[in-house]
mmCIF file of C-alpha atoms and ligand atoms in Angstrom:
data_model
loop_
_atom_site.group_PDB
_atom_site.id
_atom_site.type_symbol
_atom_site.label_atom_id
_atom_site.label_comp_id
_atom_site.label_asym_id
_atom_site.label_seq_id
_atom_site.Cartn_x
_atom_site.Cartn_y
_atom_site.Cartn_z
ATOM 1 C CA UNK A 1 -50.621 68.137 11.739
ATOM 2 C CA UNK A 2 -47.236 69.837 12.473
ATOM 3 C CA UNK A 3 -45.821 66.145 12.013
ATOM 4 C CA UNK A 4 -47.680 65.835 8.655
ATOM 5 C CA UNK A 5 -46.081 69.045 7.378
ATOM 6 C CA UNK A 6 -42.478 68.167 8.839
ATOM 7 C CA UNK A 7 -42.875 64.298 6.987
ATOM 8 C CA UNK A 8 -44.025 66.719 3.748
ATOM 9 C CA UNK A 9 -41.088 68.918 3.701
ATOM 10 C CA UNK A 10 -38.555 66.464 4.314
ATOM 11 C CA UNK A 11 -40.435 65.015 0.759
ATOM 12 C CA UNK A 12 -40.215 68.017 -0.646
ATOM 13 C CA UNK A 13 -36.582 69.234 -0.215
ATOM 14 C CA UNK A 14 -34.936 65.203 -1.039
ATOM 15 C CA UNK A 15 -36.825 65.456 -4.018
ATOM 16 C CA UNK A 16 -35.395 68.765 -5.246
ATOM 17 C CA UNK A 17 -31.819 67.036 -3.998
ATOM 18 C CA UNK A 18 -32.536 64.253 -6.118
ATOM 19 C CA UNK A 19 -33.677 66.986 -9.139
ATOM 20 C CA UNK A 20 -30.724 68.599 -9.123
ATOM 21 C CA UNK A 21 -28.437 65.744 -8.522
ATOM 22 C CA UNK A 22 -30.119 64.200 -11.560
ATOM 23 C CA UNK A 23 -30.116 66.895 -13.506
ATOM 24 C CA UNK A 24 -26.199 67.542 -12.842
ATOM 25 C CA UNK A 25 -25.842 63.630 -14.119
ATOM 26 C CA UNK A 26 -27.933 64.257 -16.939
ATOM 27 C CA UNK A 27 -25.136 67.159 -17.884
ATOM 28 C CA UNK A 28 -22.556 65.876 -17.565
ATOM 29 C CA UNK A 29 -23.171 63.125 -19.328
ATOM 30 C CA UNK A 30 -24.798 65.240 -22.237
ATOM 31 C CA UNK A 31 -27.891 64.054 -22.252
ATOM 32 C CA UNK A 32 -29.785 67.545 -21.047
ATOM 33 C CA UNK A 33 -31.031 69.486 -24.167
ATOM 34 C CA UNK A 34 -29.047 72.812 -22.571
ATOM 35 C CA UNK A 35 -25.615 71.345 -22.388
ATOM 36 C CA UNK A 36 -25.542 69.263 -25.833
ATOM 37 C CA UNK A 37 -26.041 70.013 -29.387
ATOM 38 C CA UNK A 38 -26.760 68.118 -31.925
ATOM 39 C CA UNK A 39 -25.639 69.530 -35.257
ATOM 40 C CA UNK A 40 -26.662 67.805 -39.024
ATOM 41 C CA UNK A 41 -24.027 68.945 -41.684
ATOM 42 C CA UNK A 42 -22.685 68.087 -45.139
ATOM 43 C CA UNK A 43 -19.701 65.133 -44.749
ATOM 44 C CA UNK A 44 -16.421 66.317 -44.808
ATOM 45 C CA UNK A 45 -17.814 69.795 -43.993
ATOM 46 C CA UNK A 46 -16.045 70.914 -40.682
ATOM 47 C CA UNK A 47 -13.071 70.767 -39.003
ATOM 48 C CA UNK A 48 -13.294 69.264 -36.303
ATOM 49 C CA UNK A 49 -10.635 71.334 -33.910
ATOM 50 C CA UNK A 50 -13.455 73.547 -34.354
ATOM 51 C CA UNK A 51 -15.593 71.783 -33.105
ATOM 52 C CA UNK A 52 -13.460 71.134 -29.721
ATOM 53 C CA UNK A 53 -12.821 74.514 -29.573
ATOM 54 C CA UNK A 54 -16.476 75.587 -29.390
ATOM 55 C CA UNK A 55 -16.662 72.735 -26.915
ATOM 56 C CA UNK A 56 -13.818 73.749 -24.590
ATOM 57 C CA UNK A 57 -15.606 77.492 -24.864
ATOM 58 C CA UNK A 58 -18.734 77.393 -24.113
ATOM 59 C CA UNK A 59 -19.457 73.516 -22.037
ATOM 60 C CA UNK A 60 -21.685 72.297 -24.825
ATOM 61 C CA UNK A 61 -20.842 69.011 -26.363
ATOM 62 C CA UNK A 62 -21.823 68.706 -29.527
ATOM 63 C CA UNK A 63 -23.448 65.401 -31.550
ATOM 64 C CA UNK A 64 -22.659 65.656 -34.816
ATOM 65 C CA UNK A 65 -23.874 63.792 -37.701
ATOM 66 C CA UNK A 66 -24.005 64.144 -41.811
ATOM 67 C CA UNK A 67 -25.841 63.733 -45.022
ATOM 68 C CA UNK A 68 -24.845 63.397 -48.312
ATOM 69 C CA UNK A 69 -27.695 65.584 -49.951
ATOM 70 C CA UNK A 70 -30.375 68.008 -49.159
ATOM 71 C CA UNK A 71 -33.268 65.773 -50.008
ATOM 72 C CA UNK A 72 -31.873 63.240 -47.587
ATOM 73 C CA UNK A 73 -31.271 65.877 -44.890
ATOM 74 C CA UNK A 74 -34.867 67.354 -45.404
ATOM 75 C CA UNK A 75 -36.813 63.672 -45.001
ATOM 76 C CA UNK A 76 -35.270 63.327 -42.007
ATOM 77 C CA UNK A 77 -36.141 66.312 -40.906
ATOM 78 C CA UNK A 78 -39.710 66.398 -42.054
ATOM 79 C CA UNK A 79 -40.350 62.660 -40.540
ATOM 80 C CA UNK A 80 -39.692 64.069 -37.023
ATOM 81 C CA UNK A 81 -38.331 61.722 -34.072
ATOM 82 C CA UNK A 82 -35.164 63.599 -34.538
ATOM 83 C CA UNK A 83 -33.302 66.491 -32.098
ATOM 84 C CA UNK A 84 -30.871 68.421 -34.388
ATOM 85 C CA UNK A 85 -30.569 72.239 -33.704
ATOM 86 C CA UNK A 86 -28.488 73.033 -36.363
ATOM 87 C CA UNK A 87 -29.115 72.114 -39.942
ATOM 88 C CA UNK A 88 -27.109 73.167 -43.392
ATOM 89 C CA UNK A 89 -29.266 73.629 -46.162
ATOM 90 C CA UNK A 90 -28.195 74.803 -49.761
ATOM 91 C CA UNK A 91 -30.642 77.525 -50.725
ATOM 92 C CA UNK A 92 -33.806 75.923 -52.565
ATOM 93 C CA UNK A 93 -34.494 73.352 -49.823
ATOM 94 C CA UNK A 94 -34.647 76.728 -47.267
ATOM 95 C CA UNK A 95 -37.262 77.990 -49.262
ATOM 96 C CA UNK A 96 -39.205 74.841 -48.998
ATOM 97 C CA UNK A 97 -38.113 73.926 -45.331
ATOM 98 C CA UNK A 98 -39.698 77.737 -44.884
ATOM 99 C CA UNK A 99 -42.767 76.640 -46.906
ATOM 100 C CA UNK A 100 -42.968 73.830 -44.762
ATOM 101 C CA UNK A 101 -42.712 75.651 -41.324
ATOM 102 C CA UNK A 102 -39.657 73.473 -40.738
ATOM 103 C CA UNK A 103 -37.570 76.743 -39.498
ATOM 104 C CA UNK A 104 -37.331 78.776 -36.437
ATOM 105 C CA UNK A 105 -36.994 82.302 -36.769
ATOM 106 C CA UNK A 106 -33.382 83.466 -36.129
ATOM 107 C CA UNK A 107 -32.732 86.128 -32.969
ATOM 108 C CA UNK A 108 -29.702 88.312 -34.998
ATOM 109 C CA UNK A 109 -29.099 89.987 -31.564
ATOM 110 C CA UNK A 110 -27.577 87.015 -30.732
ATOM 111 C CA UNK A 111 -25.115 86.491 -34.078
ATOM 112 C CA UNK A 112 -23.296 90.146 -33.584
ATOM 113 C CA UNK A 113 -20.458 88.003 -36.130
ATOM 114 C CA UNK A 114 -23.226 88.275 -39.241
ATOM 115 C CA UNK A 115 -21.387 91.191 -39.350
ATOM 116 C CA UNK A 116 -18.019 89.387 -41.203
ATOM 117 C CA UNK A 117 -20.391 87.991 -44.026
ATOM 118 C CA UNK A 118 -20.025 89.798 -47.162
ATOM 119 C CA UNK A 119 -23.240 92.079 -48.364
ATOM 120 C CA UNK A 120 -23.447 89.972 -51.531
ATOM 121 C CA UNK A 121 -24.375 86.433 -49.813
ATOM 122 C CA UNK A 122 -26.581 88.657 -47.458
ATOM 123 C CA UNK A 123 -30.421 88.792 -48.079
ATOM 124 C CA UNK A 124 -30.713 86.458 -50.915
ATOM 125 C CA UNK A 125 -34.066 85.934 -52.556
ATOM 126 C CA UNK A 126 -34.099 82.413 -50.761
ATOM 127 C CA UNK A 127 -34.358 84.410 -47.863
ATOM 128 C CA UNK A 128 -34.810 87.766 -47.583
ATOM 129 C CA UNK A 129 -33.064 89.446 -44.407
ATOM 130 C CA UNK A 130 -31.766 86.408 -43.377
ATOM 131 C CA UNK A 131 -34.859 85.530 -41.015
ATOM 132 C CA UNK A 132 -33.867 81.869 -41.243
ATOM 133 C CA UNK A 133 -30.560 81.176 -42.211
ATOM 134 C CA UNK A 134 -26.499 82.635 -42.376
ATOM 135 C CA UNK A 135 -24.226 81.788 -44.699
ATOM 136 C CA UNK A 136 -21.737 79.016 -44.020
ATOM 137 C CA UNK A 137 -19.742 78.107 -47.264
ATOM 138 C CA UNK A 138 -20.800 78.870 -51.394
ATOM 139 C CA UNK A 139 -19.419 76.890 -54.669
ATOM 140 C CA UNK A 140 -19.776 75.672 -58.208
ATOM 141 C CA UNK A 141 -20.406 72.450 -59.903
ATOM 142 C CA UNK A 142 -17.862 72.180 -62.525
ATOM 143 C CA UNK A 143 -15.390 69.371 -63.483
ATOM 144 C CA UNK A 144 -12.352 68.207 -61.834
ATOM 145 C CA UNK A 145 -9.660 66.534 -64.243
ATOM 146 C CA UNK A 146 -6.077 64.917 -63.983
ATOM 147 C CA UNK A 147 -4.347 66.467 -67.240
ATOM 148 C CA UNK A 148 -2.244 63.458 -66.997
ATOM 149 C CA UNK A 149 -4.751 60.880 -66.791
ATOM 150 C CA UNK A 150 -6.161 62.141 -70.277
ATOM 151 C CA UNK A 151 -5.972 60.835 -73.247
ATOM 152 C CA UNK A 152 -3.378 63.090 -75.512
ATOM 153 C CA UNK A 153 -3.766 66.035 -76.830
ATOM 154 C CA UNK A 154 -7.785 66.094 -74.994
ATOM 155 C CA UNK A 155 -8.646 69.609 -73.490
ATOM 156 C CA UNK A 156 -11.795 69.417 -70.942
ATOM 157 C CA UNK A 157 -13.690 72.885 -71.491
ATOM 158 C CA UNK A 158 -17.507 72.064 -71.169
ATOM 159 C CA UNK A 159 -20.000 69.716 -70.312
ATOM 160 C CA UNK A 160 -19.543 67.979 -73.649
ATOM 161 C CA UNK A 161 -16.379 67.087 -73.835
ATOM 162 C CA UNK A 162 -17.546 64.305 -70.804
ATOM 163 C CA UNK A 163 -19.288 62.183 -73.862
ATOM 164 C CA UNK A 164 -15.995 61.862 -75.612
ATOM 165 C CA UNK A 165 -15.578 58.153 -76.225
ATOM 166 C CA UNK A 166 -11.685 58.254 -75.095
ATOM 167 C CA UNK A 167 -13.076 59.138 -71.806
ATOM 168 C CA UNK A 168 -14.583 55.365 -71.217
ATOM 169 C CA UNK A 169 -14.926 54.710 -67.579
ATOM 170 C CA UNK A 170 -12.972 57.160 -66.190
ATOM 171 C CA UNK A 171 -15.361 59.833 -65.484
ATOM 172 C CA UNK A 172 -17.294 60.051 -61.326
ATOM 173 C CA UNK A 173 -20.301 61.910 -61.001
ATOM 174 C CA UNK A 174 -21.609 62.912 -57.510
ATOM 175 C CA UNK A 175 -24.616 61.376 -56.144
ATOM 176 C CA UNK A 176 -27.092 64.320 -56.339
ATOM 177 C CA UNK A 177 -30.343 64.705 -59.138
ATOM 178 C CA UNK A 178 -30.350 68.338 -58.890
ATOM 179 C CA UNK A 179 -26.193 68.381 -59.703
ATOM 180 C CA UNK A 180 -26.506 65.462 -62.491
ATOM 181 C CA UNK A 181 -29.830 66.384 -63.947
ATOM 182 C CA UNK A 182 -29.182 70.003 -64.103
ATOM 183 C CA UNK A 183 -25.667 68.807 -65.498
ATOM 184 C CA UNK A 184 -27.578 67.341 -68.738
ATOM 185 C CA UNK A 185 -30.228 70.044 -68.919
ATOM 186 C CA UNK A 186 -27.186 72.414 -69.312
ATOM 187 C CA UNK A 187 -25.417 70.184 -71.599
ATOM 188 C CA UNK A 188 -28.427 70.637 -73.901
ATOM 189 C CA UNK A 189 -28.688 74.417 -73.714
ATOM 190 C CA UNK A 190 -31.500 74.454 -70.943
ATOM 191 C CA UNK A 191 -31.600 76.072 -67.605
ATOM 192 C CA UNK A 192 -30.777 73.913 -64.603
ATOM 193 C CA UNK A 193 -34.485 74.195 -62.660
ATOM 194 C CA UNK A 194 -36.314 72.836 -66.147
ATOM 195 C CA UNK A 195 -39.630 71.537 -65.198
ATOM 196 C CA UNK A 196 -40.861 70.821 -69.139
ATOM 197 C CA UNK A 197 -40.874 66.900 -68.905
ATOM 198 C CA UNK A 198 -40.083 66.552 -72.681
ATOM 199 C CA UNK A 199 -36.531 68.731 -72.139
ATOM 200 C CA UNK A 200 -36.457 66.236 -68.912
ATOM 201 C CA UNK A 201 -36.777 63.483 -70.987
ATOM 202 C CA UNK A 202 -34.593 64.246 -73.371
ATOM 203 C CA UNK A 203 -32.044 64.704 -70.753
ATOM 204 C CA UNK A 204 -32.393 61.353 -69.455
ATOM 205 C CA UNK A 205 -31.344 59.758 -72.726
ATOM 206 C CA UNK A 206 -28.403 62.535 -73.110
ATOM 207 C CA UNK A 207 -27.364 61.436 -69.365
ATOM 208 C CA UNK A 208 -28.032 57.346 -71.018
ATOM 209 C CA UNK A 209 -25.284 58.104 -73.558
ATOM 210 C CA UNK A 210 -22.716 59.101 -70.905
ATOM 211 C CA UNK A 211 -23.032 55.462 -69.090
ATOM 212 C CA UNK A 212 -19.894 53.717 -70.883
ATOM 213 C CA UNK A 213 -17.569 56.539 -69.575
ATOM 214 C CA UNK A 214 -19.177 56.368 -66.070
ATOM 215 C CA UNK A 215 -16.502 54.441 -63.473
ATOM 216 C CA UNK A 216 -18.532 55.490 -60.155
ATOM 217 C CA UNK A 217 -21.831 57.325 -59.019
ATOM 218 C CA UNK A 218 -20.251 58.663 -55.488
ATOM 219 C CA UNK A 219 -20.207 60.930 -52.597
ATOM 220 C CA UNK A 220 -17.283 62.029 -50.359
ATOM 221 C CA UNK A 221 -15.164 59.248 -51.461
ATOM 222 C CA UNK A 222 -14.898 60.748 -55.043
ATOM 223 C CA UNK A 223 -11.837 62.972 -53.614
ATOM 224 C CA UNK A 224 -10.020 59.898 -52.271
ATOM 225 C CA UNK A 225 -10.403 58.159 -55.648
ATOM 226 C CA UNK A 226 -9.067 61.219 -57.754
ATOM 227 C CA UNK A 227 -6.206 61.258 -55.521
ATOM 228 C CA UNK A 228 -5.569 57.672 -55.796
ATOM 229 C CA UNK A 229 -5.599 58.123 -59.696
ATOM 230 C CA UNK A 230 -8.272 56.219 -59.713
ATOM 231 C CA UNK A 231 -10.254 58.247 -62.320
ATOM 232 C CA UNK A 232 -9.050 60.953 -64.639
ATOM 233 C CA UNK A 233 -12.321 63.011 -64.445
ATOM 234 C CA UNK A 234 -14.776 63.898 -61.896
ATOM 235 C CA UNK A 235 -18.124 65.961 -61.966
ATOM 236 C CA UNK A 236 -18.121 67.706 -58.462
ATOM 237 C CA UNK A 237 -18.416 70.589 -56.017
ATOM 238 C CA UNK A 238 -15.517 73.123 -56.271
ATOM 239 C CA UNK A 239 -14.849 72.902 -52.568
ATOM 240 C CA UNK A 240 -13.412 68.885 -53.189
ATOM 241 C CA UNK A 241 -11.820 69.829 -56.374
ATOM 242 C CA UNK A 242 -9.690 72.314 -53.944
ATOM 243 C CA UNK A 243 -9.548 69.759 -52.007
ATOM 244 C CA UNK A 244 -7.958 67.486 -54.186
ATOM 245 C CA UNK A 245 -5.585 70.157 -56.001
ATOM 246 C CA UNK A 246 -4.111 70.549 -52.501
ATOM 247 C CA UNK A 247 -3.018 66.808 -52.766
ATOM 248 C CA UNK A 248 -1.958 66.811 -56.316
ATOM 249 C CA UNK A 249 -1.559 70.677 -58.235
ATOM 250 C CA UNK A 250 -1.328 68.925 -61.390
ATOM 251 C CA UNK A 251 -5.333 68.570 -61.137
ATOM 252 C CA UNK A 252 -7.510 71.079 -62.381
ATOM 253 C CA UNK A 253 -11.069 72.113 -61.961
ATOM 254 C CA UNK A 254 -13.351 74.246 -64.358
ATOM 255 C CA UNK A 255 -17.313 75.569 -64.744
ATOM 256 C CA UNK A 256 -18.410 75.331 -68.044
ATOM 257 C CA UNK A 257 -19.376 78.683 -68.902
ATOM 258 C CA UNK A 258 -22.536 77.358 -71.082
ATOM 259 C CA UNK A 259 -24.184 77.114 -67.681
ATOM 260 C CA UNK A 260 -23.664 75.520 -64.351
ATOM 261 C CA UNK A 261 -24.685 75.434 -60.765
ATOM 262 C CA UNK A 262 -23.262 78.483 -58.091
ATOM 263 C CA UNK A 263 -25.059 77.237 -54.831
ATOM 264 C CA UNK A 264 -25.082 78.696 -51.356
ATOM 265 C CA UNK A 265 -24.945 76.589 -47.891
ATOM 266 C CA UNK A 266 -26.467 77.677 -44.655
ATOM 267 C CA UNK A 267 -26.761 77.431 -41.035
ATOM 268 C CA UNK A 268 -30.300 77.155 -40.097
ATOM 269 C CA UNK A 269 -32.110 76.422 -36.798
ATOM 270 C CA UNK A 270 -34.906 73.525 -37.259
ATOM 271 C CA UNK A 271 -37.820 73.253 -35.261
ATOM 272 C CA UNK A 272 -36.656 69.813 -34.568
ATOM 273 C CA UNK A 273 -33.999 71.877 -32.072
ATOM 274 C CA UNK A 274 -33.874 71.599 -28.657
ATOM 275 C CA UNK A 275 -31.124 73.803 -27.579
ATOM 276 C CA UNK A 276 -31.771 77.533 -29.632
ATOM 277 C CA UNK A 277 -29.654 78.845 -27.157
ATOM 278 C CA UNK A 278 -26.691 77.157 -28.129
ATOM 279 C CA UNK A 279 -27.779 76.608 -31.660
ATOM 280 C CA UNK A 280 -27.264 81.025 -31.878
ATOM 281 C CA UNK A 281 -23.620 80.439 -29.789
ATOM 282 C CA UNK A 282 -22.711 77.835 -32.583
ATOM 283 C CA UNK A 283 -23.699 79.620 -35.675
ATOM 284 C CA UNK A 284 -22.072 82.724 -34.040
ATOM 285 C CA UNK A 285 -19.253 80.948 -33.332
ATOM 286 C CA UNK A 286 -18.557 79.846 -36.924
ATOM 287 C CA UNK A 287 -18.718 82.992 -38.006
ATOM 288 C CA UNK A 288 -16.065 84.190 -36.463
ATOM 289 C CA UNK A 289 -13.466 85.430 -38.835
ATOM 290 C CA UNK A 290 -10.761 83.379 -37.205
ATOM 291 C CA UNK A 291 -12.756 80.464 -36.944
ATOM 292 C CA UNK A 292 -14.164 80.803 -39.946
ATOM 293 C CA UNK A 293 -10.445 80.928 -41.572
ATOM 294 C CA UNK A 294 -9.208 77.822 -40.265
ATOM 295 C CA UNK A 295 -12.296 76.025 -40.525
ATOM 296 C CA UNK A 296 -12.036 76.964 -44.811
ATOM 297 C CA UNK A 297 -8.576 75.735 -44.351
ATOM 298 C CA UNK A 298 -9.510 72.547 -43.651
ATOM 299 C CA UNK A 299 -12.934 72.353 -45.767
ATOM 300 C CA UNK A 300 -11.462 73.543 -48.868
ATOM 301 C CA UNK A 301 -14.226 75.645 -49.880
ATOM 302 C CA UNK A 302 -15.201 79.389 -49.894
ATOM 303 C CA UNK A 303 -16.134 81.387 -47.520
ATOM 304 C CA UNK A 304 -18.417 84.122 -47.652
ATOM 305 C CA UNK A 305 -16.806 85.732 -44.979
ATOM 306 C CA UNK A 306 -15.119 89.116 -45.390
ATOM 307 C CA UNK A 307 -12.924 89.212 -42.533
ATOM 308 C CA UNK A 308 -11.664 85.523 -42.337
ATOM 309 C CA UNK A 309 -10.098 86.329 -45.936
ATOM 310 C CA UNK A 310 -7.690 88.292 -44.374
ATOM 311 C CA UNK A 311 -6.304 85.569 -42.278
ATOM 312 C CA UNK A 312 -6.431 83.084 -44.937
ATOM 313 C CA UNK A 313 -3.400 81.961 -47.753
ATOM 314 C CA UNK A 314 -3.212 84.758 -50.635
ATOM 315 C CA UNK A 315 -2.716 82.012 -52.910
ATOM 316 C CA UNK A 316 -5.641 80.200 -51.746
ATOM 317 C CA UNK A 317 -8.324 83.266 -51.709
ATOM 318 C CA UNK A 318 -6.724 85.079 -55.153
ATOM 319 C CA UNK A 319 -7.486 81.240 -56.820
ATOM 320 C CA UNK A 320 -10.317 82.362 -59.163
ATOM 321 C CA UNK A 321 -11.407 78.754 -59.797
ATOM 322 C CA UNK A 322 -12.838 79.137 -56.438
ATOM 323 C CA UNK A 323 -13.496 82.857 -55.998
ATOM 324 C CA UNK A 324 -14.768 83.508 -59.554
ATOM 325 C CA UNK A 325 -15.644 86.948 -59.987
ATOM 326 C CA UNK A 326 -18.748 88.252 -60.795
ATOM 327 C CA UNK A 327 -18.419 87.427 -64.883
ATOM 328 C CA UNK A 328 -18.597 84.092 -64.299
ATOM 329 C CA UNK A 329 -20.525 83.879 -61.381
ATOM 330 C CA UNK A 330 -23.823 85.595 -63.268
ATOM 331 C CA UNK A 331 -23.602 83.289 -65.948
ATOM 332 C CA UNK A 332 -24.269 80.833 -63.543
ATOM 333 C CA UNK A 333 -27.820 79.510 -62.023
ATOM 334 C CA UNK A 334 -29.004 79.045 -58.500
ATOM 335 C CA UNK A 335 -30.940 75.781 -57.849
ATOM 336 C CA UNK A 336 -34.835 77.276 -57.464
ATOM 337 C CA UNK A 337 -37.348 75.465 -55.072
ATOM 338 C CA UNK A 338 -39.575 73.373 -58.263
ATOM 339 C CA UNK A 339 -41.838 72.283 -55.939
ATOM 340 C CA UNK A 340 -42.334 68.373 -54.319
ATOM 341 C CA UNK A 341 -43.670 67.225 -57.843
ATOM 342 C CA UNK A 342 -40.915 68.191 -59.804
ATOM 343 C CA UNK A 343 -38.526 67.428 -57.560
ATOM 344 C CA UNK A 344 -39.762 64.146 -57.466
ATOM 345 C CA UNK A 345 -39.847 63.707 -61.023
ATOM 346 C CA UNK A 346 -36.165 64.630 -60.821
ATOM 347 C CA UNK A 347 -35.584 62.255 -58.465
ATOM 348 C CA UNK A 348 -37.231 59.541 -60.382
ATOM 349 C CA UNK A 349 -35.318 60.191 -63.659
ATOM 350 C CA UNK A 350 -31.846 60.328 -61.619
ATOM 351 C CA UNK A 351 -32.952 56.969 -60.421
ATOM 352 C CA UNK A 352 -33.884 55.427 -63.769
ATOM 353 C CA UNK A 353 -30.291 56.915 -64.904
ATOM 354 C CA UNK A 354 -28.781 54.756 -62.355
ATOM 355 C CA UNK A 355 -30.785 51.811 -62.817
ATOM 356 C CA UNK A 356 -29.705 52.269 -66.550
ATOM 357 C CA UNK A 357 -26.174 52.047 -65.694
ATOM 358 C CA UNK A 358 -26.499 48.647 -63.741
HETATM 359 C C1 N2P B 401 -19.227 68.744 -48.802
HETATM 360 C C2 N2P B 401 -20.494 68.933 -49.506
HETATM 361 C C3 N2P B 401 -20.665 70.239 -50.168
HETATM 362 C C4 N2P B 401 -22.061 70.547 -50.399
HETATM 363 N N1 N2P B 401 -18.844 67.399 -48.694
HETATM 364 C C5 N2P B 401 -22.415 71.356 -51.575
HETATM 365 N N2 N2P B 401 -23.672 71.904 -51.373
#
């Protein structure tokens, strides 16, 4: 008997050796959920000193991968098989990530640097109190033009002035139905979240017309080609039109005040997380007004927090094309949550647009 319980311990304490020693492995090789996270953001959306620095600070190493639009972020999020703990959704696909259960709740104890974040991009109606989500960056849709690149004596004000025949294939549109459809709804006078399928419609042959000044539909890369002079005009987020007026100040950016998009990005925790923990350390990490100030630096677009301002280039923050005030920013329309139908139906039309083009 007493030999039976000696054999038994000597069991039990190699296998809690083993336990930890595998565990320690696991570690430091990343692979335990507690010392690795796994973060899903925009491209081109983060420096990544930052991402070092929250690395050298707190052990966790962080996997870090991107997406090119919120539809494509949410599939992959919905079809499961994935581990991301942090997620950065613009505002309408929180409300249906919400609707969806898709979203842990978030413990504000833990991000004492909500604090920084200015009242107005606090408790939006996407959500209210911020259960789910913190602000990260906010924008416009607008266009971004080379003055020399245009044809003489051509002004770009609005929407309209992209179906000017002098413009032939020199115009990029970003790769995103919700930014090209609600570009055409607006160039006809209607609200950006139209769900009547005749205005829709009718959009889709407006959007038609524009395909003999269309050079690329694109993503990241349309910064790259502006630079490179490869187009003269580019419908795009304001953060890349910063972006590319810090390579060449001759470009220009504006929103057409007739309507356009002012959209709001956001750190979220998925229930696809594995590490809340750290997911809480990372989003308070970001919003730390330092961090947050060289991490806009880099990104190019603007910050809704307060205190990072401060540390930030006058020039850049006192730039009005990308820290409109209020009389432009209420003429302007956040993207609402149509529903999957609509959105779908969105979808399909930005796809027949495409298909049109080809
Ligand atoms: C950055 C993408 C910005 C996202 N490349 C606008 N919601």
């Amino acid at each position: 008997m007493k030999a039976l319980n000696r054999s038994f311990l000597i069991i039990l304490v190699v296998s809690v050796v083993l336990l930890i020693v595998i565990n320690r492995l696991n570690a430091a090789q990343g692979f335990s959920g507690d010392n690795t996270l796994t973060v899903y953001n925009w491209g081109d959306y983060i420096d990544p000193d930052v991402i070092q620095q929250f690395e050298e600070e707190t052990g966790i190493t962080v996997i870090y991968e991107t997406f090119d639009s919120n539809e494509a972020m949410m599939t992959k999020i919905e079809q499961g098989g994935t581990t991301y703990d942090i997620a950065v959704p613009s505002e309408y696909t929180i409300e249906k990530m919400k609707e969806e259960d898709l979203l842990f709740e978030l413990d504000h104890d833990k991000i004492p640097n909500l604090q920084y974040i200015d009242d107005r991009f606090l408790n939006l109606p996407f959500d209210e109190n911020n259960r789910y989500s913190t602000p990260y960056f906010w924008g416009t849709v607008g266009i971004i033009f080379n003055p020399e690149l245009l044809p003489e004596g051509m002004e770009i004000t609005g929407w309209h002035d992209l179906w000017d025949p002098r413009l032939e294939n020199q115009i990029l549109l970003v790769d995103g139905a919700r930014e090209i459809i609600g570009m055409g709804l607006n160039t006809l006078g209607y609200s950006l979240n139209d769900t009547n399928p005749e205005h829709l419609y009718e959009t889709l042959d407006q959007l038609e017309k524009l395909t003999p000044n269309i050079r690329a539909i694109v993503g990241d890369e349309n910064k790259m080609l502006m630079v490179n002079n490869e187009a003269a005009v580019a419908v795009g987020w304001s953060g890349d039109a910063a972006d590319i007026m810090w390579e060449n100040e001759a470009m220009d950016y504006v929103v057409p005040e007739v309507g356009s998009n002012l959209w709001f990005d956001n750190f979220v925790i998925p229930k696809t997380a594995k590490n809340i923990e750290g997911a809480h350390e990372f989003i308070n990490f970001m919003l730390d007004p330092e961090i947050s100030a060289q991490n806009t630096e880099y990104v190019s677009y603007s910050t809704p927090n307060k205190e990072a301002l401060k540390y930030m280039p006058e020039e850049m923050v006192n730039d009005e094309r990308f820290y409109p005030d209020a009389a432009l920013t209420d003429k302007l329309e956040v993207y609402e949550n149509l529903g999957k139908e609509n959105l779908a139906f969105y979808n399909e039309l930005f796809l027949q647009f495409k298909m049109y083009r080809k």
